[in-house]
CSV table of N, CA, C and O in Angstrom, one decimal:
chain,number,residue,atom,x,y,z
A,1,UNK,N,97.6,119.5,63.6
A,1,UNK,CA,97.2,120.4,64.7
A,1,UNK,C,97.5,119.8,66.0
A,1,UNK,O,97.5,118.6,66.2
A,2,UNK,N,97.9,120.6,66.9
A,2,UNK,CA,98.2,120.2,68.3
A,2,UNK,C,97.7,121.2,69.3
A,2,UNK,O,97.8,122.4,69.0
A,3,UNK,N,97.3,120.8,70.5
A,3,UNK,CA,96.9,121.7,71.5
A,3,UNK,C,98.1,122.3,72.1
A,3,UNK,O,99.2,121.7,72.2
A,4,UNK,N,98.0,123.6,72.5
A,4,UNK,CA,99.0,124.3,73.2
A,4,UNK,C,99.5,123.6,74.5
A,4,UNK,O,100.6,123.5,74.8
A,5,UNK,N,98.5,123.0,75.2
A,5,UNK,CA,98.8,122.3,76.4
A,5,UNK,C,99.8,121.1,76.1
A,5,UNK,O,100.6,120.7,77.0
A,6,UNK,N,99.6,120.5,75.0
A,6,UNK,CA,100.5,119.4,74.6
A,6,UNK,C,101.9,119.9,74.3
A,6,UNK,O,102.9,119.3,74.8
A,7,UNK,N,102.0,121.0,73.6
A,7,UNK,CA,103.3,121.5,73.2
A,7,UNK,C,104.0,122.1,74.4
A,7,UNK,O,105.2,122.1,74.5
A,8,UNK,N,103.3,122.5,75.5
A,8,UNK,CA,103.8,123.1,76.7
A,8,UNK,C,103.9,122.1,77.8
A,8,UNK,O,104.0,122.5,79.0
A,9,UNK,N,103.8,120.8,77.6
A,9,UNK,CA,103.7,119.8,78.6
A,9,UNK,C,104.9,119.9,79.6
A,9,UNK,O,104.7,119.7,80.8
A,10,UNK,N,106.1,120.1,79.0
A,10,UNK,CA,107.3,120.1,79.9
A,10,UNK,C,107.8,121.5,80.0
A,10,UNK,O,108.5,122.0,79.2
A,11,UNK,N,107.3,122.2,81.1
A,11,UNK,CA,107.7,123.5,81.4
A,11,UNK,C,109.2,123.7,81.4
A,11,UNK,O,109.9,122.9,81.9
A,12,UNK,N,109.6,124.8,80.8
A,12,UNK,CA,111.1,125.1,80.8
A,12,UNK,C,111.8,124.6,79.5
A,12,UNK,O,112.9,125.0,79.2
A,13,UNK,N,111.1,123.7,78.7
A,13,UNK,CA,111.7,123.2,77.5
A,13,UNK,C,111.6,124.4,76.5
A,13,UNK,O,110.7,125.3,76.6
A,14,UNK,N,112.4,124.3,75.4
A,14,UNK,CA,112.4,125.3,74.4
A,14,UNK,C,111.0,125.3,73.7
A,14,UNK,O,110.4,126.3,73.4
A,15,UNK,N,110.4,124.1,73.5
A,15,UNK,CA,109.1,123.9,72.8
A,15,UNK,C,108.1,124.6,73.7
A,15,UNK,O,107.2,125.4,73.2
A,16,UNK,N,108.1,124.4,75.0
A,16,UNK,CA,107.1,125.0,75.9
A,16,UNK,C,107.2,126.5,75.9
A,16,UNK,O,106.3,127.3,75.8
A,17,UNK,N,108.5,127.0,75.9
A,17,UNK,CA,108.7,128.4,75.9
A,17,UNK,C,108.2,129.1,74.6
A,17,UNK,O,107.7,130.1,74.6
A,18,UNK,N,108.5,128.4,73.5
A,18,UNK,CA,108.1,128.9,72.2
A,18,UNK,C,106.6,129.1,72.1
A,18,UNK,O,106.1,130.1,71.5
A,19,UNK,N,105.9,128.1,72.7
A,19,UNK,CA,104.4,128.2,72.5
A,19,UNK,C,103.7,128.6,73.8
A,19,UNK,O,102.5,128.4,74.0
A,20,UNK,N,104.4,129.3,74.7
A,20,UNK,CA,103.9,129.8,76.0
A,20,UNK,C,102.9,130.9,75.8
A,20,UNK,O,102.1,131.3,76.7
A,21,UNK,N,102.9,131.5,74.6
A,21,UNK,CA,102.0,132.7,74.3
A,21,UNK,C,102.8,134.0,74.3
A,21,UNK,O,102.4,134.9,73.7
A,22,UNK,N,104.0,134.0,74.9
A,22,UNK,CA,104.8,135.2,74.9
A,22,UNK,C,105.5,135.5,73.5
A,22,UNK,O,105.8,136.6,73.3
A,23,UNK,N,105.7,134.4,72.7
A,23,UNK,CA,106.4,134.6,71.5
A,23,UNK,C,105.5,134.4,70.2
A,23,UNK,O,106.1,134.3,69.1
A,24,UNK,N,104.2,134.3,70.4
A,24,UNK,CA,103.4,134.0,69.2
A,24,UNK,C,103.6,134.9,68.0
A,24,UNK,O,103.6,134.5,66.9
A,25,UNK,N,103.8,136.2,68.3
A,25,UNK,CA,104.0,137.1,67.1
A,25,UNK,C,105.4,136.9,66.4
A,25,UNK,O,105.5,137.3,65.3
A,26,UNK,N,106.3,136.3,67.1
A,26,UNK,CA,107.6,136.1,66.4
A,26,UNK,C,107.8,134.7,65.8
A,26,UNK,O,108.8,134.5,65.1
A,27,UNK,N,106.8,133.8,65.9
A,27,UNK,CA,106.9,132.5,65.2
A,27,UNK,C,106.5,132.7,63.8
A,27,UNK,O,105.4,133.2,63.5
A,28,UNK,N,107.3,132.1,62.9
A,28,UNK,CA,107.0,132.2,61.5
A,28,UNK,C,105.7,131.5,61.2
A,28,UNK,O,105.4,130.5,61.8
A,29,UNK,N,105.0,132.0,60.2
A,29,UNK,CA,103.7,131.4,59.8
A,29,UNK,C,103.7,131.2,58.3
A,29,UNK,O,104.4,131.9,57.5
A,30,UNK,N,102.8,130.3,57.9
A,30,UNK,CA,102.7,130.0,56.4
A,30,UNK,C,101.6,130.9,55.8
A,30,UNK,O,101.1,131.8,56.5
A,31,UNK,N,101.3,130.7,54.6
A,31,UNK,CA,100.3,131.6,53.9
A,31,UNK,C,98.9,131.5,54.4
A,31,UNK,O,98.1,132.3,54.2
A,32,UNK,N,98.6,130.4,55.2
A,32,UNK,CA,97.3,130.2,55.8
A,32,UNK,C,97.3,130.6,57.3
A,32,UNK,O,96.4,130.3,58.0
A,33,UNK,N,98.4,131.3,57.7
A,33,UNK,CA,98.6,131.8,59.0
A,33,UNK,C,98.8,130.8,60.1
A,33,UNK,O,98.5,131.0,61.3
A,34,UNK,N,99.2,129.6,59.6
A,34,UNK,CA,99.5,128.5,60.6
A,34,UNK,C,101.0,128.6,60.9
A,34,UNK,O,101.8,129.0,60.1
A,35,UNK,N,101.3,128.2,62.1
A,35,UNK,CA,102.7,128.2,62.6
A,35,UNK,C,103.6,127.3,61.6
A,35,UNK,O,103.1,126.2,61.2
A,36,UNK,N,104.7,127.8,61.3
A,36,UNK,CA,105.7,127.1,60.4
A,36,UNK,C,106.9,126.7,61.2
A,36,UNK,O,107.6,127.6,61.7
A,37,UNK,N,107.1,125.4,61.4
A,37,UNK,CA,108.3,124.9,62.1
A,37,UNK,C,109.1,124.1,61.1
A,37,UNK,O,108.6,123.2,60.5
A,38,UNK,N,110.4,124.4,60.9
A,38,UNK,CA,111.2,123.8,59.9
A,38,UNK,C,111.9,122.6,60.6
A,38,UNK,O,113.1,122.6,60.8
A,39,UNK,N,111.1,121.6,60.9
A,39,UNK,CA,111.6,120.3,61.5
A,39,UNK,C,111.3,119.2,60.5
A,39,UNK,O,110.3,119.3,59.8
A,40,UNK,N,112.0,118.1,60.6
A,40,UNK,CA,111.6,116.9,59.9
A,40,UNK,C,110.2,116.5,60.3
A,40,UNK,O,110.0,116.2,61.5
A,41,UNK,N,109.3,116.4,59.4
A,41,UNK,CA,107.9,116.1,59.7
A,41,UNK,C,107.7,114.8,60.5
A,41,UNK,O,107.0,114.7,61.4
A,42,UNK,N,108.4,113.7,60.0
A,42,UNK,CA,108.3,112.4,60.7
A,42,UNK,C,108.8,112.5,62.1
A,42,UNK,O,108.1,111.9,63.0
A,43,UNK,N,109.9,113.1,62.3
A,43,UNK,CA,110.4,113.2,63.7
A,43,UNK,C,109.6,114.1,64.6
A,43,UNK,O,109.3,113.7,65.7
A,44,UNK,N,109.1,115.2,64.1
A,44,UNK,CA,108.2,116.1,64.9
A,44,UNK,C,106.9,115.4,65.2
A,44,UNK,O,106.4,115.6,66.3
A,45,UNK,N,106.4,114.7,64.2
A,45,UNK,CA,105.1,113.9,64.4
A,45,UNK,C,105.3,112.9,65.6
A,45,UNK,O,104.4,112.8,66.4
A,46,UNK,N,106.5,112.3,65.6
A,46,UNK,CA,106.7,111.4,66.7
A,46,UNK,C,106.8,112.1,68.0
A,46,UNK,O,106.3,111.6,69.0
A,47,UNK,N,107.5,113.2,68.1
A,47,UNK,CA,107.5,114.1,69.3
A,47,UNK,C,106.1,114.4,69.7
A,47,UNK,O,105.8,114.2,70.9
A,48,UNK,N,105.3,114.8,68.8
A,48,UNK,CA,103.9,115.2,69.2
A,48,UNK,C,103.1,113.9,69.7
A,48,UNK,O,102.4,114.0,70.7
A,49,UNK,N,103.3,112.8,69.0
A,49,UNK,CA,102.6,111.6,69.5
A,49,UNK,C,103.0,111.2,70.9
A,49,UNK,O,102.2,110.8,71.7
A,50,UNK,N,104.3,111.3,71.2
A,50,UNK,CA,104.8,110.9,72.5
A,50,UNK,C,104.2,111.9,73.5
A,50,UNK,O,103.8,111.5,74.6
A,51,UNK,N,104.3,113.2,73.2
A,51,UNK,CA,103.7,114.2,74.1
A,51,UNK,C,102.2,114.0,74.4
A,51,UNK,O,101.8,114.1,75.5
A,52,UNK,N,101.5,113.7,73.3
A,52,UNK,CA,100.1,113.4,73.5
A,52,UNK,C,99.8,112.2,74.4
A,52,UNK,O,99.0,112.2,75.3
A,53,UNK,N,100.6,111.2,74.2
A,53,UNK,CA,100.5,110.0,75.0
A,53,UNK,C,100.8,110.3,76.5
A,53,UNK,O,100.1,109.9,77.4
A,54,UNK,N,101.9,111.1,76.7
A,54,UNK,CA,102.2,111.5,78.1
A,54,UNK,C,101.1,112.3,78.7
A,54,UNK,O,100.8,112.2,79.9
A,55,UNK,N,100.5,113.2,77.9
A,55,UNK,CA,99.5,114.1,78.5
A,55,UNK,C,98.2,113.3,78.9
A,55,UNK,O,97.6,113.7,79.9
A,56,UNK,N,97.9,112.3,78.2
A,56,UNK,CA,96.6,111.6,78.5
A,56,UNK,C,96.8,110.4,79.3
A,56,UNK,O,95.8,109.8,79.8
A,57,UNK,N,98.0,109.9,79.5
A,57,UNK,CA,98.2,108.7,80.3
A,57,UNK,C,98.1,109.1,81.8
A,57,UNK,O,98.4,110.2,82.2
A,58,UNK,N,97.8,108.1,82.6
A,58,UNK,CA,97.8,108.3,84.1
A,58,UNK,C,99.2,108.5,84.6
A,58,UNK,O,100.1,107.9,84.0
A,59,UNK,N,99.3,109.3,85.6
A,59,UNK,CA,100.7,109.5,86.1
A,59,UNK,C,101.3,108.2,86.6
A,59,UNK,O,100.7,107.4,87.2
A,60,UNK,N,102.6,108.1,86.2
A,60,UNK,CA,103.3,106.9,86.6
A,60,UNK,C,103.1,105.7,85.7
A,60,UNK,O,103.8,104.7,85.9
A,61,UNK,N,102.2,105.8,84.7
A,61,UNK,CA,101.9,104.7,83.8
A,61,UNK,C,103.1,104.5,82.9
A,61,UNK,O,103.8,105.4,82.4
A,62,UNK,N,103.5,103.3,82.7
A,62,UNK,CA,104.6,102.9,81.8
A,62,UNK,C,104.1,102.7,80.4
A,62,UNK,O,103.4,101.7,80.2
A,63,UNK,N,104.3,103.6,79.5
A,63,UNK,CA,103.9,103.4,78.1
A,63,UNK,C,104.9,102.7,77.3
A,63,UNK,O,106.1,102.8,77.5
A,64,UNK,N,104.5,101.8,76.4
A,64,UNK,CA,105.4,101.1,75.6
A,64,UNK,C,106.1,102.1,74.7
A,64,UNK,O,105.5,103.0,74.3
A,65,UNK,N,107.4,101.8,74.3
A,65,UNK,CA,108.1,102.7,73.5
A,65,UNK,C,107.5,102.7,72.1
A,65,UNK,O,107.0,101.7,71.6
A,66,UNK,N,107.5,103.9,71.4
A,66,UNK,CA,107.1,104.0,70.0
A,66,UNK,C,108.4,103.7,69.2
A,66,UNK,O,109.5,103.9,69.6
A,67,UNK,N,108.2,103.2,68.0
A,67,UNK,CA,109.3,102.9,67.1
A,67,UNK,C,109.5,104.0,66.1
A,67,UNK,O,108.6,104.7,65.7
A,68,UNK,N,110.7,104.1,65.7
A,68,UNK,CA,111.2,105.1,64.7
A,68,UNK,C,112.1,104.5,63.7
A,68,UNK,O,112.8,103.6,64.1
A,69,UNK,N,112.0,104.8,62.4
A,69,UNK,CA,112.9,104.2,61.5
A,69,UNK,C,114.3,104.5,61.9
A,69,UNK,O,114.7,105.6,62.3
A,70,UNK,N,115.2,103.4,61.8
A,70,UNK,CA,116.6,103.6,62.2
A,70,UNK,C,117.3,104.8,61.6
A,70,UNK,O,118.1,105.4,62.3
A,71,UNK,N,117.0,105.1,60.4
A,71,UNK,CA,117.7,106.2,59.7
A,71,UNK,C,117.2,107.6,60.2
A,71,UNK,O,117.9,108.6,60.0
A,72,UNK,N,116.2,107.6,61.0
A,72,UNK,CA,115.7,108.9,61.7
A,72,UNK,C,116.2,109.0,63.1
A,72,UNK,O,116.0,110.1,63.7
A,73,UNK,N,116.8,108.0,63.7
A,73,UNK,CA,117.1,108.0,65.1
A,73,UNK,C,118.1,109.1,65.5
A,73,UNK,O,117.8,109.8,66.5
A,74,UNK,N,119.1,109.4,64.8
A,74,UNK,CA,120.0,110.4,65.2
A,74,UNK,C,119.4,111.8,65.0
A,74,UNK,O,119.5,112.7,65.9
A,75,UNK,N,118.6,112.0,63.9
A,75,UNK,CA,117.9,113.3,63.7
A,75,UNK,C,116.9,113.5,64.8
A,75,UNK,O,116.8,114.6,65.4
A,76,UNK,N,116.2,112.4,65.2
A,76,UNK,CA,115.2,112.5,66.3
A,76,UNK,C,115.9,112.9,67.6
A,76,UNK,O,115.4,113.8,68.3
A,77,UNK,N,117.0,112.3,67.9
A,77,UNK,CA,117.7,112.6,69.2
A,77,UNK,C,118.1,114.1,69.1
A,77,UNK,O,118.0,114.8,70.1
A,78,UNK,N,118.6,114.6,68.0
A,78,UNK,CA,119.0,116.0,67.9
A,78,UNK,C,117.9,116.9,68.0
A,78,UNK,O,118.0,118.0,68.7
A,79,UNK,N,116.7,116.5,67.5
A,79,UNK,CA,115.5,117.3,67.7
A,79,UNK,C,115.1,117.4,69.1
A,79,UNK,O,114.7,118.5,69.6
A,80,UNK,N,115.1,116.3,69.8
A,80,UNK,CA,114.8,116.3,71.3
A,80,UNK,C,115.7,117.2,72.0
A,80,UNK,O,115.3,118.0,72.9
A,81,UNK,N,117.0,117.2,71.7
A,81,UNK,CA,118.0,118.1,72.4
A,81,UNK,C,117.6,119.5,72.1
A,81,UNK,O,117.6,120.4,73.0
A,82,UNK,N,117.4,119.8,70.8
A,82,UNK,CA,117.1,121.2,70.4
A,82,UNK,C,115.8,121.7,71.1
A,82,UNK,O,115.8,122.9,71.5
A,83,UNK,N,114.8,120.9,71.2
A,83,UNK,CA,113.5,121.3,71.8
A,83,UNK,C,113.6,121.3,73.3
A,83,UNK,O,112.6,121.7,74.0
A,84,UNK,N,114.7,120.8,73.9
A,84,UNK,CA,114.8,120.7,75.3
A,84,UNK,C,113.9,119.6,76.0
A,84,UNK,O,113.5,119.7,77.1
A,85,UNK,N,113.7,118.5,75.2
A,85,UNK,CA,112.9,117.5,75.6
A,85,UNK,C,113.6,116.1,75.9
A,85,UNK,O,113.0,115.1,76.3
A,86,UNK,N,114.9,116.1,75.6
A,86,UNK,CA,115.7,114.9,75.7
A,86,UNK,C,115.5,114.2,77.1
A,86,UNK,O,115.3,113.0,77.1
A,87,UNK,N,115.7,115.0,78.1
A,87,UNK,CA,115.6,114.3,79.5
A,87,UNK,C,114.2,113.8,79.8
A,87,UNK,O,114.1,112.9,80.6
A,88,UNK,N,113.2,114.3,79.1
A,88,UNK,CA,111.8,113.8,79.4
A,88,UNK,C,111.4,112.7,78.4
A,88,UNK,O,110.6,111.8,78.9
A,89,UNK,N,111.8,112.7,77.2
A,89,UNK,CA,111.3,111.7,76.2
A,89,UNK,C,112.3,110.7,75.8
A,89,UNK,O,111.9,109.7,75.1
A,90,UNK,N,113.6,110.8,76.1
A,90,UNK,CA,114.6,109.9,75.7
A,90,UNK,C,114.2,108.5,76.3
A,90,UNK,O,113.8,108.4,77.4
A,91,UNK,N,114.3,107.5,75.4
A,91,UNK,CA,113.9,106.1,75.9
A,91,UNK,C,112.5,105.8,75.6
A,91,UNK,O,112.1,104.6,75.6
A,92,UNK,N,111.6,106.8,75.3
A,92,UNK,CA,110.2,106.5,75.0
A,92,UNK,C,110.0,106.2,73.5
A,92,UNK,O,109.0,105.7,73.1
A,93,UNK,N,111.1,106.4,72.7
A,93,UNK,CA,111.1,106.2,71.3
A,93,UNK,C,112.3,105.4,71.0
A,93,UNK,O,113.4,105.8,71.4
A,94,UNK,N,112.2,104.3,70.3
A,94,UNK,CA,113.4,103.4,70.0
A,94,UNK,C,113.4,103.2,68.5
A,94,UNK,O,112.4,103.3,67.8
A,95,UNK,N,114.6,103.0,68.0
A,95,UNK,CA,114.8,102.8,66.5
A,95,UNK,C,114.4,101.3,66.3
A,95,UNK,O,114.8,100.4,67.0
A,96,UNK,N,113.4,101.2,65.4
A,96,UNK,CA,112.9,99.8,65.1
A,96,UNK,C,113.7,99.2,63.9
A,96,UNK,O,114.5,99.9,63.3
A,97,UNK,N,113.4,98.0,63.6
A,97,UNK,CA,114.0,97.4,62.4
A,97,UNK,C,113.5,98.0,61.1
A,97,UNK,O,112.4,98.6,61.1
A,98,UNK,N,114.3,97.9,60.1
A,98,UNK,CA,114.0,98.5,58.8
A,98,UNK,C,112.7,97.7,58.4
A,98,UNK,O,112.8,96.5,58.3
A,99,UNK,N,111.7,98.4,58.1
A,99,UNK,CA,110.4,97.7,57.7
A,99,UNK,C,109.6,98.6,56.8
A,99,UNK,O,109.9,99.8,56.7
A,100,UNK,N,108.6,98.0,56.3
A,100,UNK,CA,107.6,98.8,55.5
A,100,UNK,C,107.0,99.9,56.3
A,100,UNK,O,106.6,99.6,57.5
A,101,UNK,N,106.9,101.1,55.8
A,101,UNK,CA,106.4,102.2,56.6
A,101,UNK,C,105.0,102.0,57.2
A,101,UNK,O,104.8,102.3,58.4
A,102,UNK,N,104.1,101.4,56.5
A,102,UNK,CA,102.8,101.2,57.0
A,102,UNK,C,102.8,100.2,58.1
A,102,UNK,O,102.1,100.3,59.1
A,103,UNK,N,103.6,99.1,57.9
A,103,UNK,CA,103.6,98.1,59.0
A,103,UNK,C,104.2,98.7,60.2
A,103,UNK,O,103.8,98.4,61.3
A,104,UNK,N,105.3,99.5,60.1
A,104,UNK,CA,105.9,100.1,61.2
A,104,UNK,C,104.9,101.0,62.0
A,104,UNK,O,104.9,101.0,63.2
A,105,UNK,N,104.2,101.9,61.2
A,105,UNK,CA,103.2,102.8,61.8
A,105,UNK,C,102.1,102.0,62.5
A,105,UNK,O,101.7,102.3,63.6
A,106,UNK,N,101.7,100.9,61.9
A,106,UNK,CA,100.6,100.1,62.5
A,106,UNK,C,101.1,99.4,63.8
A,106,UNK,O,100.4,99.4,64.8
A,107,UNK,N,102.3,98.9,63.8
A,107,UNK,CA,102.9,98.3,65.0
A,107,UNK,C,103.0,99.3,66.1
A,107,UNK,O,102.7,99.0,67.3
A,108,UNK,N,103.5,100.5,65.8
A,108,UNK,CA,103.7,101.5,66.8
A,108,UNK,C,102.4,102.0,67.4
A,108,UNK,O,102.2,102.1,68.6
A,109,UNK,N,101.4,102.1,66.5
A,109,UNK,CA,100.0,102.5,66.9
A,109,UNK,C,99.4,101.4,67.8
A,109,UNK,O,98.7,101.7,68.8
A,110,UNK,N,99.6,100.2,67.4
A,110,UNK,CA,99.0,99.1,68.2
A,110,UNK,C,99.6,99.0,69.6
A,110,UNK,O,98.9,98.9,70.6
A,111,UNK,N,101.0,99.1,69.7
A,111,UNK,CA,101.6,99.1,71.1
A,111,UNK,C,101.2,100.3,71.9
A,111,UNK,O,101.0,100.2,73.1
A,112,UNK,N,101.1,101.5,71.2
A,112,UNK,CA,100.7,102.7,71.9
A,112,UNK,C,99.2,102.5,72.4
A,112,UNK,O,98.9,102.8,73.5
A,113,UNK,N,98.4,102.0,71.5
A,113,UNK,CA,97.0,101.8,71.8
A,113,UNK,C,96.8,100.9,73.0
A,113,UNK,O,96.0,101.1,73.9
A,114,UNK,N,97.6,99.8,73.1
A,114,UNK,CA,97.5,98.9,74.2
A,114,UNK,C,97.9,99.6,75.5
A,114,UNK,O,97.2,99.4,76.5
A,115,UNK,N,98.9,100.4,75.4
A,115,UNK,CA,99.4,101.1,76.7
A,115,UNK,C,98.3,102.1,77.1
A,115,UNK,O,98.1,102.2,78.3
A,116,UNK,N,97.7,102.8,76.2
A,116,UNK,CA,96.7,103.8,76.5
A,116,UNK,C,95.5,103.1,77.1
A,116,UNK,O,94.8,103.6,78.0
A,117,UNK,N,95.1,101.9,76.5
A,117,UNK,CA,94.0,101.2,77.0
A,117,UNK,C,94.2,100.7,78.4
A,117,UNK,O,93.3,100.8,79.2
A,118,UNK,N,95.4,100.2,78.7
A,118,UNK,CA,95.8,99.9,80.1
A,118,UNK,C,95.6,101.0,81.0
A,118,UNK,O,95.1,100.9,82.1
A,119,UNK,N,96.1,102.2,80.6
A,119,UNK,CA,96.0,103.4,81.4
A,119,UNK,C,94.5,103.8,81.7
A,119,UNK,O,94.1,104.1,82.8
A,120,UNK,N,93.7,103.7,80.6
A,120,UNK,CA,92.3,104.1,80.7
A,120,UNK,C,91.6,103.1,81.6
A,120,UNK,O,90.8,103.4,82.5
A,121,UNK,N,91.9,101.8,81.5
A,121,UNK,CA,91.3,100.7,82.3
A,121,UNK,C,91.6,100.9,83.7
A,121,UNK,O,90.8,100.8,84.6
A,122,UNK,N,92.9,101.3,84.0
A,122,UNK,CA,93.3,101.5,85.4
A,122,UNK,C,92.6,102.7,86.0
A,122,UNK,O,92.4,102.7,87.2
A,123,UNK,N,92.2,103.6,85.2
A,123,UNK,CA,91.5,104.8,85.8
A,123,UNK,C,90.0,104.5,86.1
A,123,UNK,O,89.4,105.1,86.9
A,124,UNK,N,89.5,103.4,85.5
A,124,UNK,CA,88.1,103.0,85.7
A,124,UNK,C,88.0,102.2,87.0
A,124,UNK,O,88.0,102.0,87.9
């Protein structure tokens, strides 16, 4: 699940236009009436995580890049282009070394957590 405000963070992107409210009736839904998007789940999850980080970080804060499995890098870049987010998110996600999935997720979460903690601390 994701907030509409997260999906619409970058006005003018295809993703923001899709979830602007104007096209709700035309977006495909599954049997539980949830929106169905035919994107690679790992890549789209990364897009959502970066958008969430951008939404909650203080303006101008430098967030550490999240890592992505090298075999997903090209697909992720293509997804950013398709969603109209490449100019906003390119460089915030980097292809990491081939590693165990859990270790990679933990490392990405730890670096993201540290960046968010710095942002939160700066706000206090």
